[in-house]
mmCIF file of C-alpha atoms in Angstrom:
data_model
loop_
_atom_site.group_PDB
_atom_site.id
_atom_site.type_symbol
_atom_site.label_atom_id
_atom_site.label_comp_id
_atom_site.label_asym_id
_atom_site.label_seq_id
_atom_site.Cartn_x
_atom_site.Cartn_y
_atom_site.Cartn_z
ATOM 1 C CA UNK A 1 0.000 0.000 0.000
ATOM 2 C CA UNK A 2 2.961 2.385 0.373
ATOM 3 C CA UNK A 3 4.233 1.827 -2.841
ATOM 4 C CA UNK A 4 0.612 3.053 -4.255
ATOM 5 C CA UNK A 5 0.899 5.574 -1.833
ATOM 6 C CA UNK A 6 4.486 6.543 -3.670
ATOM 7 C CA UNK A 7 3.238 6.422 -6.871
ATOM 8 C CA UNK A 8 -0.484 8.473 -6.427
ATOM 9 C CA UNK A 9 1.827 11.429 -4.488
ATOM 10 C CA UNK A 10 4.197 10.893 -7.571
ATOM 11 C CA UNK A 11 1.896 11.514 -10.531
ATOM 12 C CA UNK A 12 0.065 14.244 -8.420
ATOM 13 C CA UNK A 13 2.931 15.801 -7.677
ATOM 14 C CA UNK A 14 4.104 15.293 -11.520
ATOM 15 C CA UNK A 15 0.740 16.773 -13.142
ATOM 16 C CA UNK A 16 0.803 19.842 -10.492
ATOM 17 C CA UNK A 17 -2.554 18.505 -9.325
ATOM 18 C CA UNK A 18 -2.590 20.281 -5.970
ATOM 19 C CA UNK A 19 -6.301 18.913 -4.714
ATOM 20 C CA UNK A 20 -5.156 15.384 -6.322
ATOM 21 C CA UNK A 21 -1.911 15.699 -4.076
ATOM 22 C CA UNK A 22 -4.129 16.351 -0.831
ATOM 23 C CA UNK A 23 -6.502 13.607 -1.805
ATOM 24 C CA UNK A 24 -4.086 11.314 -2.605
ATOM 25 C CA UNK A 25 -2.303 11.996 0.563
ATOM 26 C CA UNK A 26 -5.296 11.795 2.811
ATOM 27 C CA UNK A 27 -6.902 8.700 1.041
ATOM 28 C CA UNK A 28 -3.789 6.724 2.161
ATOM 29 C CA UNK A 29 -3.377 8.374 5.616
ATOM 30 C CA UNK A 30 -7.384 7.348 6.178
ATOM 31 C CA UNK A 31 -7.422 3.823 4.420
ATOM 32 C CA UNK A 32 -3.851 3.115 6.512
ATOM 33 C CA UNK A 33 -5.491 4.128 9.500
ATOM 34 C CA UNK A 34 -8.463 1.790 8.825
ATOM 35 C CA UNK A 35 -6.348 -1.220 8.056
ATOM 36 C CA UNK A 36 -4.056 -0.661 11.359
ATOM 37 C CA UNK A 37 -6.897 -0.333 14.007
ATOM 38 C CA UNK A 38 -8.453 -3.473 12.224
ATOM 39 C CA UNK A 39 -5.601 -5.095 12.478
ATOM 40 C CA UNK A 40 -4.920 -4.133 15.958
ATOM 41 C CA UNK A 41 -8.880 -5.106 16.854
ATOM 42 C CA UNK A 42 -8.322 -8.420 15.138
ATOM 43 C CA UNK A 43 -5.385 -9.318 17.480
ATOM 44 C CA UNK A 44 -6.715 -8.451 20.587
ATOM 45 C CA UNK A 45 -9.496 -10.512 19.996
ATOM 46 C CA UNK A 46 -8.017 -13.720 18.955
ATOM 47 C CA UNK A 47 -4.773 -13.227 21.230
ATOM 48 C CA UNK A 48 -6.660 -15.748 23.275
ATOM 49 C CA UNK A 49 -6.274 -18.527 20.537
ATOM 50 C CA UNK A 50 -3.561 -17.693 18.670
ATOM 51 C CA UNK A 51 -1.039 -18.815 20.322
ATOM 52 C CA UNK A 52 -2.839 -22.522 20.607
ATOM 53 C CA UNK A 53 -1.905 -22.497 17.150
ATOM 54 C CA UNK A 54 1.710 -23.320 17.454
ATOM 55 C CA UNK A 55 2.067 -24.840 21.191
ATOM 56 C CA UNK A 56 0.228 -26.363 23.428
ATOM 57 C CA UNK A 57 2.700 -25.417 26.401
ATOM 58 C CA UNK A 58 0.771 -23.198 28.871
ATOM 59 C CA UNK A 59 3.731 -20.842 30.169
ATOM 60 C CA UNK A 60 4.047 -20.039 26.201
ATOM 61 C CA UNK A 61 0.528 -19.341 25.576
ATOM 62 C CA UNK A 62 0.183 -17.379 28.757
ATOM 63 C CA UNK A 63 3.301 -14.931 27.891
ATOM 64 C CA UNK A 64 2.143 -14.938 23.729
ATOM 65 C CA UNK A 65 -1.252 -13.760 24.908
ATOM 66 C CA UNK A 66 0.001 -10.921 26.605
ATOM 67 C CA UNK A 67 2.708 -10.075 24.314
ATOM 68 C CA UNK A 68 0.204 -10.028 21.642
ATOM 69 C CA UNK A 69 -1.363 -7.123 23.054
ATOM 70 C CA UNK A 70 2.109 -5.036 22.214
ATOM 71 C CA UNK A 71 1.608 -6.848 18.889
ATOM 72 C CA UNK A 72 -1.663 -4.932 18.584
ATOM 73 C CA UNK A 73 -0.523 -1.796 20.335
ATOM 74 C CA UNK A 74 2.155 -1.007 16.966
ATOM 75 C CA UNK A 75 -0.706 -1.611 14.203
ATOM 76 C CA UNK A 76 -1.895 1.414 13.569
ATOM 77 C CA UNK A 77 1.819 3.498 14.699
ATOM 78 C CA UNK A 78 3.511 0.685 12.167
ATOM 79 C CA UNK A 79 0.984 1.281 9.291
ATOM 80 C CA UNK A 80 1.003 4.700 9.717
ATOM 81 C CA UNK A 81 4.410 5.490 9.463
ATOM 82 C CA UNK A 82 5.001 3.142 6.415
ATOM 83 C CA UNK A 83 2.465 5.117 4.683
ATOM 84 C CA UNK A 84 3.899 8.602 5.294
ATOM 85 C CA UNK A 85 6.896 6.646 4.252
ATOM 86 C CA UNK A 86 5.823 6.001 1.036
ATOM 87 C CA UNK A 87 4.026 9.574 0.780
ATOM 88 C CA UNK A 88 7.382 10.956 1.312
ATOM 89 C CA UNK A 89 9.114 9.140 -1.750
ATOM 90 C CA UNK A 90 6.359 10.242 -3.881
ATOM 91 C CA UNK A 91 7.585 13.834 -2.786
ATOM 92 C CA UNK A 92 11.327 11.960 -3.838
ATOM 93 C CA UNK A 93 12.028 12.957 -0.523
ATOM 94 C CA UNK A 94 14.325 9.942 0.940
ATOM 95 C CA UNK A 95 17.376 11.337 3.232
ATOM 96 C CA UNK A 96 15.698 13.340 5.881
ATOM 97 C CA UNK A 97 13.002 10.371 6.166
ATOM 98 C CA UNK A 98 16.256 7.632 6.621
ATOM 99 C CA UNK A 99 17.649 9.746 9.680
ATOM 100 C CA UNK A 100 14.185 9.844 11.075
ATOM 101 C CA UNK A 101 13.598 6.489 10.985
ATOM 102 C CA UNK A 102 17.106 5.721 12.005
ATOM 103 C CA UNK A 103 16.476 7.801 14.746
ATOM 104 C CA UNK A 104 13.256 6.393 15.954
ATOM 105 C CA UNK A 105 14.537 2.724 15.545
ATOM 106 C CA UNK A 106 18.094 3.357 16.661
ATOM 107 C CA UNK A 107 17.864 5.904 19.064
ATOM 108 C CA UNK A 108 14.793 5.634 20.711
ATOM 109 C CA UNK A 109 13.537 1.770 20.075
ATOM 110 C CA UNK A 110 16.303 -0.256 20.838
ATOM 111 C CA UNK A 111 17.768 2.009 23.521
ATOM 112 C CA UNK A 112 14.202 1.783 25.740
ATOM 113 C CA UNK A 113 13.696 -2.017 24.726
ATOM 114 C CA UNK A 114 17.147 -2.681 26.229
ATOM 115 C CA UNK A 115 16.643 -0.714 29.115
ATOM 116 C CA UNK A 116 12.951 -1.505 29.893
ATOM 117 C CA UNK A 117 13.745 -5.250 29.068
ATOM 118 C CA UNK A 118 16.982 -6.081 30.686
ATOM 119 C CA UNK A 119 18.589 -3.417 33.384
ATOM 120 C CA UNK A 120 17.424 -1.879 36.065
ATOM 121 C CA UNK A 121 17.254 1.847 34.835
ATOM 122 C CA UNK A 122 13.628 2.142 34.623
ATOM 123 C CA UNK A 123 13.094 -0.226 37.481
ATOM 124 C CA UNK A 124 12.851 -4.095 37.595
ATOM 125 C CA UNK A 125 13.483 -5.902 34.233
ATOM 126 C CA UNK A 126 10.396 -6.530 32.290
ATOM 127 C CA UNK A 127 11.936 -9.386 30.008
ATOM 128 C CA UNK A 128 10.312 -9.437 26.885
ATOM 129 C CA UNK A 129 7.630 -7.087 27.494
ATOM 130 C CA UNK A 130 9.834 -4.546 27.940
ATOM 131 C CA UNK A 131 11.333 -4.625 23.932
ATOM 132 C CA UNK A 132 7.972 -4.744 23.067
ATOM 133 C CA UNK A 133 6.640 -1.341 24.894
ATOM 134 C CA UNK A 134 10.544 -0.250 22.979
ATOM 135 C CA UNK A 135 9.559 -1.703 19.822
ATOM 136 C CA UNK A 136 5.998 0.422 19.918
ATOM 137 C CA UNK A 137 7.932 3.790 21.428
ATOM 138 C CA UNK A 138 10.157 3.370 18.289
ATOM 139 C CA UNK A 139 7.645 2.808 15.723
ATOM 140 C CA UNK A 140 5.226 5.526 17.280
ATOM 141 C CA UNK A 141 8.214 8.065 17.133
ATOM 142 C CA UNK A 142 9.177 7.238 13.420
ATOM 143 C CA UNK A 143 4.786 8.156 12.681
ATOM 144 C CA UNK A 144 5.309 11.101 14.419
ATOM 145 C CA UNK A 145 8.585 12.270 12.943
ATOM 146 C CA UNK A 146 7.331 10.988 9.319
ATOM 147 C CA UNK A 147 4.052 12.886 9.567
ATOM 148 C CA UNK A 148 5.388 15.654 10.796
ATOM 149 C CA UNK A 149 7.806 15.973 7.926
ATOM 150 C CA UNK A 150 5.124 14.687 5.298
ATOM 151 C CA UNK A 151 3.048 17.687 6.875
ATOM 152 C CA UNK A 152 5.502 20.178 6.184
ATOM 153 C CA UNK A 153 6.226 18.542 2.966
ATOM 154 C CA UNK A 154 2.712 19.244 1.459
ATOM 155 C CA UNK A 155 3.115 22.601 3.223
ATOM 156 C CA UNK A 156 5.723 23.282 0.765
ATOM 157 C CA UNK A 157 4.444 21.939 -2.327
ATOM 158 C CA UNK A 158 0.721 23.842 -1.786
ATOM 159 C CA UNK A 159 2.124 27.185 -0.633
ATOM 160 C CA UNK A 160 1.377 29.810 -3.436
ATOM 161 C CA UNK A 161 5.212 30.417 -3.907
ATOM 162 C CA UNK A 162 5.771 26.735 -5.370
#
């Protein structure tokens, strides 16, 4: 769906079609949206019998049914900053969107997955839950930083001066 994404901003963008370049923009934004929180709805209800699926040891489908709801948590932050990803190439805007995401996964993800999940810096190790709740901060951080940059990307290309 990002690559869509990239190629709707891309012709937009290419025909100076400045409502088709909003549209386009918000279409994905909206149907992204839609898929994550489905997503996200579909796993929190059958985090109960998923796991079953692939053990039938009890510690494992206790731990997999909680750690599914982290699973469910990043939907709609995951989907969401794919899709601004692929906005952003449509604007053939690639660097700044790297070092973000770099950022996010590098500097912010792994950093509080380690910490949450294995020291004592934010209190008692929470073992896996803890690079999950990192995994989520990372993902939600690389949405944020993408859409804000997508945002001031359209800014630019719909100001009067462009």
């Amino acid at each position: 769906f990002s690559l869509a994404a990239s190629v709707r901003v891309g012709h937009a963008r290419g025909r100076h079609d400045e409502p088709g370049l909003r549209h386009a923009v918000q279409v994905a934004l909206c149907i992204t949206t839609v898929v994550g929180v489905t997503a996200a709805a579909a796993l929190v209800l059958a985090r109960g019998w998923i796991p079953h699926i692939y053990t039938n040891n009890r510690d494992v489908i206790e731990l997999a049914t909680y750690l599914l709801l982290f699973a469910a948590l990043y939907q709609v932050s995951d989907a969401l900053q794919v899709c601004a990803n692929g906005c952003l190439r449509g604007f053939e805007d690639t660097a700044w969107p790297m070092i973000m995401t770099l950022f996010a996964y590098w500097g912010v993800g792994l950093p509080l997955g380690y910490g949450l999940g294995l020291t004592r810096w934010f209190g008692e190790p929470m073992g896996p839950a803890g690079f999950w709740i990192g995994l989520v901060a990372g993902l939600t951080m690389a949405a944020i930083l993408l859409g804000w940059r997508l945002r001031w990307r359209m800014q630019q290309s719909l100001s009067p001066t462009h």
